[in-house]
PDB file of C-alpha atoms in Angstrom:
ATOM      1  CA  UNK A 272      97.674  69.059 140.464  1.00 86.00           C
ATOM      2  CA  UNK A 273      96.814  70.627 137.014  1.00 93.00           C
ATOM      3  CA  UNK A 274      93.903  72.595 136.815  1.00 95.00           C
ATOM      4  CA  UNK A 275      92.248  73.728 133.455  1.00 97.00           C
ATOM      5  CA  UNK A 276      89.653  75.822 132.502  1.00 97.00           C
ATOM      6  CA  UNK A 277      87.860  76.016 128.841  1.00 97.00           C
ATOM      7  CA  UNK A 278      85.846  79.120 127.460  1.00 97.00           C
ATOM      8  CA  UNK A 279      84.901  80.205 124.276  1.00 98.00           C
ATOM      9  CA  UNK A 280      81.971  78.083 123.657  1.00 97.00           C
ATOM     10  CA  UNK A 281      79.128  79.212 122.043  1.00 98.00           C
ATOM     11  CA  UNK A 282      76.132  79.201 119.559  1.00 98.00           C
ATOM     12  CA  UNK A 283      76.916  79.586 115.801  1.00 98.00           C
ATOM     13  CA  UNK A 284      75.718  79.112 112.617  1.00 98.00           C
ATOM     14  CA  UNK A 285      76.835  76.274 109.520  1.00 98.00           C
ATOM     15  CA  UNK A 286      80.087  77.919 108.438  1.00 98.00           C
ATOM     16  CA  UNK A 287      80.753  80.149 111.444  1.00 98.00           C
ATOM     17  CA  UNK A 288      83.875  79.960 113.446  1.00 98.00           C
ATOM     18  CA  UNK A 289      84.573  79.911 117.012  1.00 98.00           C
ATOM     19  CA  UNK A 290      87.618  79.928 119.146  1.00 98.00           C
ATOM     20  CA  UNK A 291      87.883  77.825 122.457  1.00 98.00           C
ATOM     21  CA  UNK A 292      90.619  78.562 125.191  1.00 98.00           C
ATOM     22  CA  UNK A 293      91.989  76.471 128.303  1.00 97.00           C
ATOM     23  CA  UNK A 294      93.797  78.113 130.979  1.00 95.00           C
ATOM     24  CA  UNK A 295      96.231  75.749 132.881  1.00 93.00           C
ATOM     25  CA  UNK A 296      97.184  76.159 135.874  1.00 91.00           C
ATOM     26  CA  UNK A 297      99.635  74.053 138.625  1.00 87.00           C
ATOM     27  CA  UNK A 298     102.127  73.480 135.920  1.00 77.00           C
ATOM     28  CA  UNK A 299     103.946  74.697 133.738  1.00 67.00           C
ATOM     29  CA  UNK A 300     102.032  74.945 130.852  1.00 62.00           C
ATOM     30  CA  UNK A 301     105.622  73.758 128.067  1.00 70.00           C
ATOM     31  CA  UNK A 302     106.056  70.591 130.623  1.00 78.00           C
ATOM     32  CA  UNK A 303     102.640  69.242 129.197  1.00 89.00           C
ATOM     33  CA  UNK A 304     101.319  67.543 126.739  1.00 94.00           C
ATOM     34  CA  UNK A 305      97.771  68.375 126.063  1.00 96.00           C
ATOM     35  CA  UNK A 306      94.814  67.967 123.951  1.00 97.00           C
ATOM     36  CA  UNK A 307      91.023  68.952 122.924  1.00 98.00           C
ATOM     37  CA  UNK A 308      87.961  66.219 123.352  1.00 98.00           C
ATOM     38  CA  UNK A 309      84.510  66.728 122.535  1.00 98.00           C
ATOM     39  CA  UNK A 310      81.496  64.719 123.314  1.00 98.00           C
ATOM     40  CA  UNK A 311      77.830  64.710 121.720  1.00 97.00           C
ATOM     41  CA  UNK A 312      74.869  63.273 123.370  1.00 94.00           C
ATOM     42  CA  UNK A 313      74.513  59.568 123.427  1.00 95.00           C
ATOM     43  CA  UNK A 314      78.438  59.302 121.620  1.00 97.00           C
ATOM     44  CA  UNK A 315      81.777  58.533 123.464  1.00 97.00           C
ATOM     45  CA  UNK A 316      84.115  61.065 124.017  1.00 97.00           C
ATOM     46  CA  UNK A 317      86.782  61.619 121.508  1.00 97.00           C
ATOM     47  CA  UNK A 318      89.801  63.367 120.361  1.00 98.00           C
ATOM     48  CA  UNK A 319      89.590  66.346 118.142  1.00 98.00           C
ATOM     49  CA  UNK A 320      93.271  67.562 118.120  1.00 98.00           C
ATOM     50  CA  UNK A 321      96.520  67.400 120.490  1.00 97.00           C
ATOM     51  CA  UNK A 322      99.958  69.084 121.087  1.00 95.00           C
ATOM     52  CA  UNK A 323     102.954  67.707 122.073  1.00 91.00           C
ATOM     53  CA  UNK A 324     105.647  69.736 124.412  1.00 86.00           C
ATOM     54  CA  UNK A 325     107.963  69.174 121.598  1.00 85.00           C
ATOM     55  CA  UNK A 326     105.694  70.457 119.019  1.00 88.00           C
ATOM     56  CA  UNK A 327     104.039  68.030 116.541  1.00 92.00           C
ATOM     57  CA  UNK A 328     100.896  68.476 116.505  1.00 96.00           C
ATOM     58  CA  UNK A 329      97.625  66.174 115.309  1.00 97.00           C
ATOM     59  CA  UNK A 330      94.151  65.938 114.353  1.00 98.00           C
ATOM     60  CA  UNK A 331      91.477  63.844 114.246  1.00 97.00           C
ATOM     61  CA  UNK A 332      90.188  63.257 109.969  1.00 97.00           C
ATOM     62  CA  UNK A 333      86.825  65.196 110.978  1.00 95.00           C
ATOM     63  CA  UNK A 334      88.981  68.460 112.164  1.00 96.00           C
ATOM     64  CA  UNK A 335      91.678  68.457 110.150  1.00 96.00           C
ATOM     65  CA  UNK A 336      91.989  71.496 107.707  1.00 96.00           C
ATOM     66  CA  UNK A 337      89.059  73.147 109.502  1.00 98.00           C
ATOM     67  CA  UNK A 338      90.487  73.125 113.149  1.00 98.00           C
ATOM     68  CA  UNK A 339      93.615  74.495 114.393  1.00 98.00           C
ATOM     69  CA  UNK A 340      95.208  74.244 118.174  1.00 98.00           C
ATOM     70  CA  UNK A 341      97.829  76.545 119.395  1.00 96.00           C
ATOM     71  CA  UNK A 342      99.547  77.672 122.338  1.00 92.00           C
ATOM     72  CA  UNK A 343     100.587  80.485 123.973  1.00 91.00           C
ATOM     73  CA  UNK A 344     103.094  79.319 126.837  1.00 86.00           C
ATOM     74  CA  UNK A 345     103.487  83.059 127.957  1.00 88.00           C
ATOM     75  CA  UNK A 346      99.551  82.647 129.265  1.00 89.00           C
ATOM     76  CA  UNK A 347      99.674  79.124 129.728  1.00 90.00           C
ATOM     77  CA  UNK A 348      97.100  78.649 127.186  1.00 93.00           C
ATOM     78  CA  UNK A 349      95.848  76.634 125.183  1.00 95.00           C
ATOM     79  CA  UNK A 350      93.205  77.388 121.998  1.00 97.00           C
ATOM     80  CA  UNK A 351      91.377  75.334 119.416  1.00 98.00           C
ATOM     81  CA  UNK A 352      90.075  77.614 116.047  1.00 98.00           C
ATOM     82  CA  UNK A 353      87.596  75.952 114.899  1.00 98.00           C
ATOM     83  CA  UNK A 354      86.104  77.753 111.195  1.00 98.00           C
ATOM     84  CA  UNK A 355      83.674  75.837 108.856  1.00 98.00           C
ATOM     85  CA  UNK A 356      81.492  74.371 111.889  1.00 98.00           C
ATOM     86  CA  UNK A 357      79.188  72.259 110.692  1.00 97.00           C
ATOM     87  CA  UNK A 358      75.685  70.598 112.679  1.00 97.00           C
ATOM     88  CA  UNK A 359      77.742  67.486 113.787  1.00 96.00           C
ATOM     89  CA  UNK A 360      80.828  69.624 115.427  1.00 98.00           C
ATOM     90  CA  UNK A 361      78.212  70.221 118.399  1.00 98.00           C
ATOM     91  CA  UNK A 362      79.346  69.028 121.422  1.00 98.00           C
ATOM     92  CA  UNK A 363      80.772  70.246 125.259  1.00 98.00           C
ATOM     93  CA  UNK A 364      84.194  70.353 124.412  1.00 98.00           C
ATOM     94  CA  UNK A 365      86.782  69.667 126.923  1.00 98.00           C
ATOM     95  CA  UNK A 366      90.375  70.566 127.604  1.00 98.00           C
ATOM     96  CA  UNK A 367      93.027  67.851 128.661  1.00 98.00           C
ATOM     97  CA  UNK A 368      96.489  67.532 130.330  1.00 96.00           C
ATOM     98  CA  UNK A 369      99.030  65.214 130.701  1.00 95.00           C
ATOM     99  CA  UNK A 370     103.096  64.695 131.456  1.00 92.00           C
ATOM    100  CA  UNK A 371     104.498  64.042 128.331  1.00 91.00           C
ATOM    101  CA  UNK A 372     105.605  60.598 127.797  1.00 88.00           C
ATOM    102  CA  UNK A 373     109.038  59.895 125.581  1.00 82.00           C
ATOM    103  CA  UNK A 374     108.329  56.396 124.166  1.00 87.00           C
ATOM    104  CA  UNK A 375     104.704  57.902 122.987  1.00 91.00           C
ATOM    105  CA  UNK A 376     103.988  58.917 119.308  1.00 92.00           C
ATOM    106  CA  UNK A 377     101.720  62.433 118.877  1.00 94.00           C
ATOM    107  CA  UNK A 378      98.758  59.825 118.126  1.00 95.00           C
ATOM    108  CA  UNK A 379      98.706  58.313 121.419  1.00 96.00           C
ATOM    109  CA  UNK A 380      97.707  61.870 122.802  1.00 97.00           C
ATOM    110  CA  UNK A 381      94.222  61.968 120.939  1.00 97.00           C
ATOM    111  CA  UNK A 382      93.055  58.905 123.214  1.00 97.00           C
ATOM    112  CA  UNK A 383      91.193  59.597 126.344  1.00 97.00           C
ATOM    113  CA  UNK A 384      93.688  57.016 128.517  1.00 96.00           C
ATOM    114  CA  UNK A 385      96.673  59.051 127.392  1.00 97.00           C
ATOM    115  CA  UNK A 386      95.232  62.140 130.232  1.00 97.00           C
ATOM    116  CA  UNK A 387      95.123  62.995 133.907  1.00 95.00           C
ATOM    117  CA  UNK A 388      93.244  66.329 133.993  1.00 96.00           C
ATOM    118  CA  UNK A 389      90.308  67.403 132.617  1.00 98.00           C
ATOM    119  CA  UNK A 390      88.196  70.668 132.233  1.00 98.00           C
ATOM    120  CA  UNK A 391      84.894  70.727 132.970  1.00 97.00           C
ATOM    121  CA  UNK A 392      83.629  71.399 129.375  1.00 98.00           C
ATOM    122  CA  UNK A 393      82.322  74.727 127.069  1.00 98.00           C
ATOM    123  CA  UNK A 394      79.506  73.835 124.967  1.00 98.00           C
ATOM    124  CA  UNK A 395      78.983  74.224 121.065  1.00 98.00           C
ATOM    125  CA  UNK A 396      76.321  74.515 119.746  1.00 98.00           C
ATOM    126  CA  UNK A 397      76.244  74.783 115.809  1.00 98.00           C
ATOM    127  CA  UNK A 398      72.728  75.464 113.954  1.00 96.00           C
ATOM    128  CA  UNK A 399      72.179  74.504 110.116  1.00 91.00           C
TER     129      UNK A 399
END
């Protein structure tokens, strides 16, 4: 059983960054592949960026070139910067785990059905 754990969240302006972590636990942190959701009131749940074990990496068109997830395997960590926040990146963002699956492209791991563990959520709050 993974278990993960976000913090980070906060309240920020239009144009102010914030940094989001996960802490993963029950695994090791380089078997999995894992990824960063975020949900607004009244919208689904999607996928805002994801790492594979092997390394690629991907982002959803809203995040890219203003988001950036890392890892630190030491800490069994995982982080999402997020600069240039704008009014409609406010949502409880959630952490998400998942053996890595061979035949999968790094695409498949910014859907919801590609995951088995969850966090419960850090909120964001971003004022214009």
């Amino acid at each position: 059983q993974v278990q993960l754990v976000e913090s980070g969240g906060g309240s920020v302006q239009s144009g102010g960054s914030l940094t989001l972590s996960c802490a993963a636990s029950g695994a090791t942190h380089s078997s999995l592949c894992m990824g960063w959701f975020r949900q607004a009131p009244g919208k689904e749940r999607e996928g805002v960026a994801c790492a594979h074990r092997r390394g690629d990496i991907a982002y959803a068109d809203s995040t890219k070139g203003r988001f950036t997830i890392s890892q630190d395997y030491d800490k069994n960590t995982l982080y999402l910067r997020m600069n240039n926040l704008e009014p409609q990146d406010a949502a409880i963002y959630y952490c998400a785990a998942t053996r890595c699956l061979v035949d999968r492209t790094i695409d498949y791991y910014l859907t919801q059905g590609a995951y088995n563990y969850w966090g419960q959520g850090t909120q964001v709050t971003v004022s214009s």
